[in-house]
Structure formats: C-alpha cells, structure tokens
Short mmCIF file of C-alpha atoms in Angstrom, two decimals:
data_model
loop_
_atom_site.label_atom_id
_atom_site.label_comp_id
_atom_site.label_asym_id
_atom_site.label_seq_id
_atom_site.Cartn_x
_atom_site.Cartn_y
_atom_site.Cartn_z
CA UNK E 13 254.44 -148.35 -28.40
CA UNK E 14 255.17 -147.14 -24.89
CA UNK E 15 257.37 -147.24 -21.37
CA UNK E 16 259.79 -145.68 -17.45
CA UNK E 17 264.39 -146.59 -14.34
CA UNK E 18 266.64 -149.37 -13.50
CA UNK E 19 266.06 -149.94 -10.31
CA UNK E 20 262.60 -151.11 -9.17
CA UNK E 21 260.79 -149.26 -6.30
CA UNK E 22 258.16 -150.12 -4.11
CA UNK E 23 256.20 -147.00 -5.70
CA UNK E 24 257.65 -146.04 -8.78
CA UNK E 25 258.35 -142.66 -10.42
CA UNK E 26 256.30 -140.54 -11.01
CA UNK E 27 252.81 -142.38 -8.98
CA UNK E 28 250.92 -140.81 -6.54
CA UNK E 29 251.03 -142.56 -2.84
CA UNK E 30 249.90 -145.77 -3.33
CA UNK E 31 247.23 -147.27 -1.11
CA UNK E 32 247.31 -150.60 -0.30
CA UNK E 33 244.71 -153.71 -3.17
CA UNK E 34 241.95 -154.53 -0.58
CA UNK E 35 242.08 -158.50 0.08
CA UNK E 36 239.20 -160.91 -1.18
CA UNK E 37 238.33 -158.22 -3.57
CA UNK E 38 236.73 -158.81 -7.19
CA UNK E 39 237.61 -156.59 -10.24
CA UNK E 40 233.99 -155.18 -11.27
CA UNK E 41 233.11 -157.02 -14.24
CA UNK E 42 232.46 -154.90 -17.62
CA UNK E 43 229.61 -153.50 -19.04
CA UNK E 44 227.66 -155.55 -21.68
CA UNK E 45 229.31 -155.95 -24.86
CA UNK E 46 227.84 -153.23 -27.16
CA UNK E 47 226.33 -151.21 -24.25
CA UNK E 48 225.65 -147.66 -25.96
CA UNK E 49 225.40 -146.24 -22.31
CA UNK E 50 228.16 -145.20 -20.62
CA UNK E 51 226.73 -144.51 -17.62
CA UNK E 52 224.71 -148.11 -17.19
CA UNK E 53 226.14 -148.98 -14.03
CA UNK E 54 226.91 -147.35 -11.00
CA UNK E 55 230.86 -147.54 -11.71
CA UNK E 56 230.57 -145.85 -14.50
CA UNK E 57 228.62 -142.83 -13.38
CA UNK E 58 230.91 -142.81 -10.30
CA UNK E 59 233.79 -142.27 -12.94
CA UNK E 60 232.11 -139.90 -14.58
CA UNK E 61 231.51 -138.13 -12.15
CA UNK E 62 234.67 -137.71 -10.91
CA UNK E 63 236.14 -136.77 -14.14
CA UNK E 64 233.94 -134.03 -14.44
CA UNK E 65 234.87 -132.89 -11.14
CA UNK E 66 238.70 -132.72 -12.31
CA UNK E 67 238.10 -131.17 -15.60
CA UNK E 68 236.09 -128.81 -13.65
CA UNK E 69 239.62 -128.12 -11.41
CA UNK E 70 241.12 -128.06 -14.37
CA UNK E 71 238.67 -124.94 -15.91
CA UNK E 72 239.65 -123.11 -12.54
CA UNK E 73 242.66 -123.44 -12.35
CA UNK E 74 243.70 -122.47 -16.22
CA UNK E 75 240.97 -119.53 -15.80
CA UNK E 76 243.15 -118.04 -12.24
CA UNK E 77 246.09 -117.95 -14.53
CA UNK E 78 244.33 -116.91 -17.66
CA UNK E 79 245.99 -119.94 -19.19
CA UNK E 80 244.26 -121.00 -23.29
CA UNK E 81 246.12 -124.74 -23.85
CA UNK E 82 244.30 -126.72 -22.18
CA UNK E 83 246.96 -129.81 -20.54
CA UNK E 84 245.88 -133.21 -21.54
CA UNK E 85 244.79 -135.22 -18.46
CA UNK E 86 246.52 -138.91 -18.26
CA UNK E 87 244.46 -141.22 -15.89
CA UNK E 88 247.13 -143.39 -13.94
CA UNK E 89 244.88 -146.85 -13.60
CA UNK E 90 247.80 -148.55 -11.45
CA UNK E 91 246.38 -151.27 -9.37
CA UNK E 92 242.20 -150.77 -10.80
CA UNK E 93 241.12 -153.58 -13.15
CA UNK E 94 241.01 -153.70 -17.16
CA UNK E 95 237.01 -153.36 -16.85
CA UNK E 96 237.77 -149.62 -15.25
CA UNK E 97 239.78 -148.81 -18.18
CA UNK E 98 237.14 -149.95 -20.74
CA UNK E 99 234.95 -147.23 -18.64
CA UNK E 100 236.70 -144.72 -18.61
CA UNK E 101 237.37 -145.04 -22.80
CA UNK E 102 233.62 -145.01 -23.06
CA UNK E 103 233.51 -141.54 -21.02
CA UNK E 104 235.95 -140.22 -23.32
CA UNK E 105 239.34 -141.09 -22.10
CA UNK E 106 241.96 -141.46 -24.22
CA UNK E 107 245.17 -141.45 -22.14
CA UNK E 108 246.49 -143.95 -19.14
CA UNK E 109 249.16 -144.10 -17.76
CA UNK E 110 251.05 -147.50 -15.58
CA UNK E 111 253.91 -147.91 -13.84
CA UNK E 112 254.75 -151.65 -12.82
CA UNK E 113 255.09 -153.56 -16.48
CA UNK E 114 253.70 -156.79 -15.29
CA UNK E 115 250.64 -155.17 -14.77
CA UNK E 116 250.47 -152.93 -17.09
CA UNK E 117 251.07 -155.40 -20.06
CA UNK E 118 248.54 -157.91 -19.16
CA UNK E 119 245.94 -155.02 -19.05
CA UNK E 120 246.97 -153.68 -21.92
CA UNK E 121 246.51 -157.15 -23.93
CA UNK E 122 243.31 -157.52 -22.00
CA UNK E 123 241.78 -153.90 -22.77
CA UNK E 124 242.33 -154.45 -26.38
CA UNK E 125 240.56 -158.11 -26.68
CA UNK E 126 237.77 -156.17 -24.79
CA UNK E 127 237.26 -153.29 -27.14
CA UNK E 128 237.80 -155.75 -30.11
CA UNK E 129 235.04 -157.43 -28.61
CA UNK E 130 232.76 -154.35 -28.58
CA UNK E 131 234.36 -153.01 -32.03
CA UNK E 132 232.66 -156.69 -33.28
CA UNK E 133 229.61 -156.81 -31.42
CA UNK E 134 228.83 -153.22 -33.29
CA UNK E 135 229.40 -154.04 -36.47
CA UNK E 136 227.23 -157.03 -35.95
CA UNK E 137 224.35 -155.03 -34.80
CA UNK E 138 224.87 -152.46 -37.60
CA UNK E 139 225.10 -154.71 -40.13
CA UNK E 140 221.70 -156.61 -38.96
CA UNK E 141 220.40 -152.96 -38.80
CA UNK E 142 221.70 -152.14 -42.09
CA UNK E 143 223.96 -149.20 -40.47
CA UNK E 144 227.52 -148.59 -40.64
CA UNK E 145 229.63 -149.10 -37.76
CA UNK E 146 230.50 -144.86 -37.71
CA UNK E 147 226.73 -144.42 -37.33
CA UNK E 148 227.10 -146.83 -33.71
CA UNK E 149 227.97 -143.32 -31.60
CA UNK E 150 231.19 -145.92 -29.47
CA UNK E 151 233.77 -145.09 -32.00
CA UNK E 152 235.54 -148.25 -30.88
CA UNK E 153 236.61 -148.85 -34.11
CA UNK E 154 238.29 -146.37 -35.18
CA UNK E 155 241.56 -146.44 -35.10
CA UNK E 156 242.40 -142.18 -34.67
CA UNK E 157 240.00 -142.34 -31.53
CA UNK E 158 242.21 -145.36 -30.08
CA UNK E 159 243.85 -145.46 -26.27
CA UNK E 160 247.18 -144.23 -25.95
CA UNK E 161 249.35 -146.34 -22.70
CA UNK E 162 251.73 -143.57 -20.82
CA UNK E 163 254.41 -145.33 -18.67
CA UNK E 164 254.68 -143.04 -15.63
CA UNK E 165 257.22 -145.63 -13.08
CA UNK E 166 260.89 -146.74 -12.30
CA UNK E 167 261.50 -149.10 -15.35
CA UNK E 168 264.31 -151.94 -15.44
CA UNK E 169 266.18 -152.19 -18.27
CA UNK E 170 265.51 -155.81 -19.22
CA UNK E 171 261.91 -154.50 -19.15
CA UNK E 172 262.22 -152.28 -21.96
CA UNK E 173 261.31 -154.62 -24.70
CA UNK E 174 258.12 -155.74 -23.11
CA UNK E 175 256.95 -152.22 -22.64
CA UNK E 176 257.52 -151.18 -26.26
CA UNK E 177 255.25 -153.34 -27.13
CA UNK E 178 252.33 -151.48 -25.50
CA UNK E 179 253.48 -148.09 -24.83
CA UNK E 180 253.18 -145.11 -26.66
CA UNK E 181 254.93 -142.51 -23.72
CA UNK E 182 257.45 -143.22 -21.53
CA UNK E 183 257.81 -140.70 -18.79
CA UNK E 184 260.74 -141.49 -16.46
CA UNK E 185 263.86 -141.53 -19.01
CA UNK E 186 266.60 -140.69 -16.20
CA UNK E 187 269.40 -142.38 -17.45
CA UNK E 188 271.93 -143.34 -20.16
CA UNK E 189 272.24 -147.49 -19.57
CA UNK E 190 268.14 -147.21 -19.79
CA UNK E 191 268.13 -145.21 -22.88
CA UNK E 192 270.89 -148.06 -24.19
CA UNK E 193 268.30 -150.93 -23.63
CA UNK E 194 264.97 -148.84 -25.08
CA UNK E 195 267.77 -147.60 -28.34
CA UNK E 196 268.31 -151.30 -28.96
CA UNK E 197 264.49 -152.86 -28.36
CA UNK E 198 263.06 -150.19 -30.51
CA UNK E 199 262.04 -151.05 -33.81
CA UNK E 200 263.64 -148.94 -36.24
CA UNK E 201 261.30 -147.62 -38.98
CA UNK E 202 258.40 -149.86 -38.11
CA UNK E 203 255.58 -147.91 -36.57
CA UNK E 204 255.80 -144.12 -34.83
CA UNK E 205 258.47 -143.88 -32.31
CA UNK E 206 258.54 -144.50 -29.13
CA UNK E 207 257.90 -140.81 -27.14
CA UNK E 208 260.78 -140.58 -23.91
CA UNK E 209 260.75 -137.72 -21.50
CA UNK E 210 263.18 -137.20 -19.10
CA UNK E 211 262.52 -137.40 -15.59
CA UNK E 212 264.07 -134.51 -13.52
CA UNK E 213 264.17 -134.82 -9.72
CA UNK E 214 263.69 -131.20 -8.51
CA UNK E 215 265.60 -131.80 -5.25
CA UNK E 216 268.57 -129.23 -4.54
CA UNK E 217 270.77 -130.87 -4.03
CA UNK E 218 269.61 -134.29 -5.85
CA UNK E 219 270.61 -137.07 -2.72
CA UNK E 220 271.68 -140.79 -4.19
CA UNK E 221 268.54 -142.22 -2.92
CA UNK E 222 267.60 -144.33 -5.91
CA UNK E 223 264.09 -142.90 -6.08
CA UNK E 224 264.14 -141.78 -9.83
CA UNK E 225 265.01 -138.74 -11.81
CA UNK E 226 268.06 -137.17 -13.14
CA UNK E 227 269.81 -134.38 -12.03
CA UNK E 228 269.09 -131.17 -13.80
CA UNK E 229 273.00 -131.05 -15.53
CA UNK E 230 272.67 -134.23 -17.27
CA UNK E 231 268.86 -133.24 -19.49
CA UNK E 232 271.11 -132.12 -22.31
CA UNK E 233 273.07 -135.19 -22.63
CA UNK E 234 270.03 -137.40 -22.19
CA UNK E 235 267.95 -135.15 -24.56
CA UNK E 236 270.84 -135.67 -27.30
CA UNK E 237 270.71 -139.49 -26.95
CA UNK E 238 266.93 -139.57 -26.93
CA UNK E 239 267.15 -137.29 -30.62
CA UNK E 240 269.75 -139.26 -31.90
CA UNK E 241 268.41 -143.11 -31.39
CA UNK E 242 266.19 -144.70 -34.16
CA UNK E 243 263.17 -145.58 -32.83
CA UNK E 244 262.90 -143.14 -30.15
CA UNK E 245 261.36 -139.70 -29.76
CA UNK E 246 262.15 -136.54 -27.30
CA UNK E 247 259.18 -135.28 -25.54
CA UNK E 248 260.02 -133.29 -23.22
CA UNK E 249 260.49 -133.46 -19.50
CA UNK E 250 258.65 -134.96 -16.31
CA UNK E 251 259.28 -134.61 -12.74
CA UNK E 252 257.45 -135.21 -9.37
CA UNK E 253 256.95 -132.26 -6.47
CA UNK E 254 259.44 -133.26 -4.08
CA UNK E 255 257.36 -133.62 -0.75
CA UNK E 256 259.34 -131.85 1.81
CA UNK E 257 258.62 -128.71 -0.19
CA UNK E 258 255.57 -126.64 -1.64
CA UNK E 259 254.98 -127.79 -5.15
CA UNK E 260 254.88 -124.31 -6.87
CA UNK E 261 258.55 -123.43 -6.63
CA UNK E 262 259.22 -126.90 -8.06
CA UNK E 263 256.60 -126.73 -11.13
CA UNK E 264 258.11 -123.58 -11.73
CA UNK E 265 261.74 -124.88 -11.67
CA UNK E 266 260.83 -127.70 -14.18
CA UNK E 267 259.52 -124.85 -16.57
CA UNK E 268 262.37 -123.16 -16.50
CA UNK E 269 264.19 -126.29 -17.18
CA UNK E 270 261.73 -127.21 -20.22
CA UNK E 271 262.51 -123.75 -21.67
CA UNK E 272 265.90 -124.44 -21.92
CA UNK E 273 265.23 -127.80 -23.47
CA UNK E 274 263.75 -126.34 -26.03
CA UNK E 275 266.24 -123.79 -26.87
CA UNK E 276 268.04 -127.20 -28.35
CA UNK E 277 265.30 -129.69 -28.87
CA UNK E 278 261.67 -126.97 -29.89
CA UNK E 279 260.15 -130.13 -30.45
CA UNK E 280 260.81 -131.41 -26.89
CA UNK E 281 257.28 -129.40 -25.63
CA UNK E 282 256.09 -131.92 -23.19
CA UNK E 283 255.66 -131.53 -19.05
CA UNK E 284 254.42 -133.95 -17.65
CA UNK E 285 253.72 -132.89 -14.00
CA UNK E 286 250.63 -132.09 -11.88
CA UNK E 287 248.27 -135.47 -9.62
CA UNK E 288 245.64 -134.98 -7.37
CA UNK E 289 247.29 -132.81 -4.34
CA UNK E 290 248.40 -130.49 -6.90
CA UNK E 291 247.57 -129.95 -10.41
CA UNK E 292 246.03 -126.58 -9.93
CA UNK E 293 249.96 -125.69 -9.18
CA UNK E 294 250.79 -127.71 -12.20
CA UNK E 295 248.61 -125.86 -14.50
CA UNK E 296 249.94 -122.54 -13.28
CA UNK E 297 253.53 -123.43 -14.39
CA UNK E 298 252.87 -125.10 -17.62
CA UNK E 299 252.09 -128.49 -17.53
CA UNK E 300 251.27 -129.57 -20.94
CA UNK E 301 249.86 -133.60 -19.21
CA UNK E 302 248.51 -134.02 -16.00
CA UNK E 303 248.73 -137.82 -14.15
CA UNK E 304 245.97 -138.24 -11.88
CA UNK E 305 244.39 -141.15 -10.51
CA UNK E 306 243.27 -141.42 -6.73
CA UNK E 307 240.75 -138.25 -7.52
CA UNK E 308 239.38 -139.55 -10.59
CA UNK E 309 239.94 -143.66 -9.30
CA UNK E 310 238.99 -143.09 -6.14
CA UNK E 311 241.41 -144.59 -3.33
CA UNK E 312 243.49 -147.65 -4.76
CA UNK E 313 242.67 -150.94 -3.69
CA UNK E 314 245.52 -152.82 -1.48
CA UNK E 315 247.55 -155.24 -2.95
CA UNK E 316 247.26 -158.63 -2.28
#
C-alpha cells in the first residue's frame, strides 16, 4: 500500500522544482533481463554515481553534527521512466517516492512485471545451473528486499483508492475530508497499514494559498484521526522549506513540532524533510527520510 491533498497542483507537495519532459524523447530501455551487472550501461553507472555522491553528502553532513541514525534516502522518480527505477533497485534502492497518481500507478504496475520478469529469468538460469535462486546475488525475489512506493504530492480524494493499491507511505496527509476518503478505501485487516504523515506548512502565518500542508494547530487532531482509522498508520510528520526563507529555522521548527507529536503518538517518529538544495540542513534537524531526486536523477525531463 501507499499515497498524498485535495486539490491538484501544477507541482505537488512536497516535489522539488520541476523541470520541464524534453519533447521527442525516448524512455531508456532496461537492462537485459537477468543482467548480474548493475553497472552494464552507461545509465546505470551515471546513477550510481550520483548516489554515491549523495550518500557521500549524507556522511558529511551527519558527521558536522555528530549525528549516528543514519535518515533513509527516498528517490523521488517523478517524470523518469520505469526502466530508471529498475536501475536504481539493482544499485540498492529500496525507496521511491511519486507524486501525480496517474503516473505513479502505471509505473508501479510496470516496475513489478519487470522485476517479475528478472525474478523468472533467475530462477531459470539457476535451475539449468542447478543453483538456487538466493545463490543469483539480484535478490529480486525476495520478498523482505522488495521496493517500497512513498507518495510525496497534493492527492485528490477520489484518488485515494487507486493509490492504496501501490503505496506503502503517504506523505502529504493535511486534511480531515482526505483522511475521510483514505479511512474508507483502506482495507481493514488485510495487509500492513497504510503509513500517513502529516504535512505541515512551516509558513508563519500559513496564507490560504492552496499549496499543501496544514497549519501547525490542527497536527493533533489529524494525528488522532490517522491513530484511530482501521487501515491506516501515523508516521509522523513532513513538510517542505518554505522558499522565501533559509531552510534551517524551518527544519528546526518541524522538529520541534515532531517532538510534540510524539509526546501523544511515540510511535509517530517519522520526518520526512530534506531534497537536493538542502538536506545537509535536513540532517542537522532530524530528518529521519530524505526525498531527493534532481541530484541523484539528474535534471527532469519536460513534459510533453
């Protein structure tokens, strides 16, 4: 399972700036089926790269603050084909995160028919070898190492459904008629609950602009419906820097804010904040998930 307000927005919740999905242009195709490299093709070692660098901000920026947990990096795959995700599971990944549903369910369905794919072609070649399919070195089989979908954006109600059926997170909770629809599409003891965090905007004073995030005074009533609805799970919180301010101050904010959560909810220990401009602040102030794409991506193609 996973999912994110009402309203859509041109770039939802929780994103970072979208560039525009270049016309004429081809999703790279996947490696071979069964391909025990993962750095075969020049994609590949371009995304490996580039994780490395980021894990390698991450090491810095958890050693300045003499930080131990180490946050969990989500990589937000908004607008870059399924083949990228397949990647980016062979180098490791185990977290994504979406925020437009459309998208994000047809990649989802089309991610898992590819790694069934390669979970088949191994246990063909290991049986013909006489191996088992643990000996292959993929793990794409096994179901502990499998992908986990975060939904990071602005989610409709009437979209809630449809992104329960793919979603394990859903970041951008921010109000109670949302929470209604999610409460009534989640299916009650089948499968491990759906995992909400509310979405805080850090503005002071929070306008009525309609770009996402609840105002600071209503996290314990969400929190309580979250606890309360079969089906559903509290996580914790999530929030965006708000640009037309430095992002420590905010970060710091939305700590103090998850502390308080937890004075209620201990199990709410979630933060989801911190993408490429500034995780390093992110880190400093707790962030237990980090959502960056562009840096690990690369710059997202225009849309069409």
């Amino acid at each position: 399972m996973q999912t994110s307000p009402e309203s859509a927005s041109p770039e939802p919740a929780g994103s970072e700036p979208a560039s525009p999905e270049p016309a004429g242009s081809e999703p790279a195709s996947p490696e071979p089926a069964g391909s025990e490299s993962t750095g075969r093709d020049s994609r590949s070692q371009e995304l490996a790269a580039n994780l490395a660098a980021v894990h390698a901000r991450i090491d810095r920026a958890m050693a300045a603050v003499g930080r131990q947990d180490r946050p969990e990096l989500i990589v937000v795959t908004k607008f870059f084909p399924a083949a990228d995700v397949l990647r980016l599971y062979r180098l490791g990944v185990r977290d994504v995160g979406e925020n437009r549903d459309q998208e994000a369910a047809a990649k989802a369905a089309e991610v898992e028919q590819l790694l069934r794919g390669e979970a088949g072609a191994s246990t063909a070649g290991n049986s013909a070898a006489g191996d088992s399919v643990a000996a292959t070195g993929t793990g794409l089989a096994a179901a502990q190492d499998g992908l986990h979908w975060h939904f990071i954006g602005q989610l409709q109600s009437n979209k809630a459904r449809s992104v329960i059926d793919y979603a394990d997170h859903l970041h951008s909770v921010d109000r109670a008629s949302l929470l209604k629809a999610l409460a009534k599409a989640a299916p009650a003891g089948d499968g491990p609950p759906l995992t909400c965090l509310i979405q805080v905007d850090l503005r002071d004073p929070v306008p009525t602009d309609g770009r996402g995030g609840a105002d600071p005074a209503q996290i314990p009533e969400l929190a309580e419906h979250i606890a309360e609805a079969p089906g559903l799970q509290l996580g914790g919180l999530m929030a965006v820097a708000p640009l037309q301010e430095p992002p420590a101050p905010a970060f710091r904010r939305l700590a103090e804010l998850s502390a308080q959560l937890r004075l209620a909810h201990p199990q709410a220990r979630m933060i989801s904040a911190g993408m490429s401009g500034d995780l390093e602040e992110a880190v400093a102030h707790g962030a237990t998930h980090l959502r960056v794409g562009r840096d690990v991506l690369g710059e997202r193609p225009l849309q069409r």
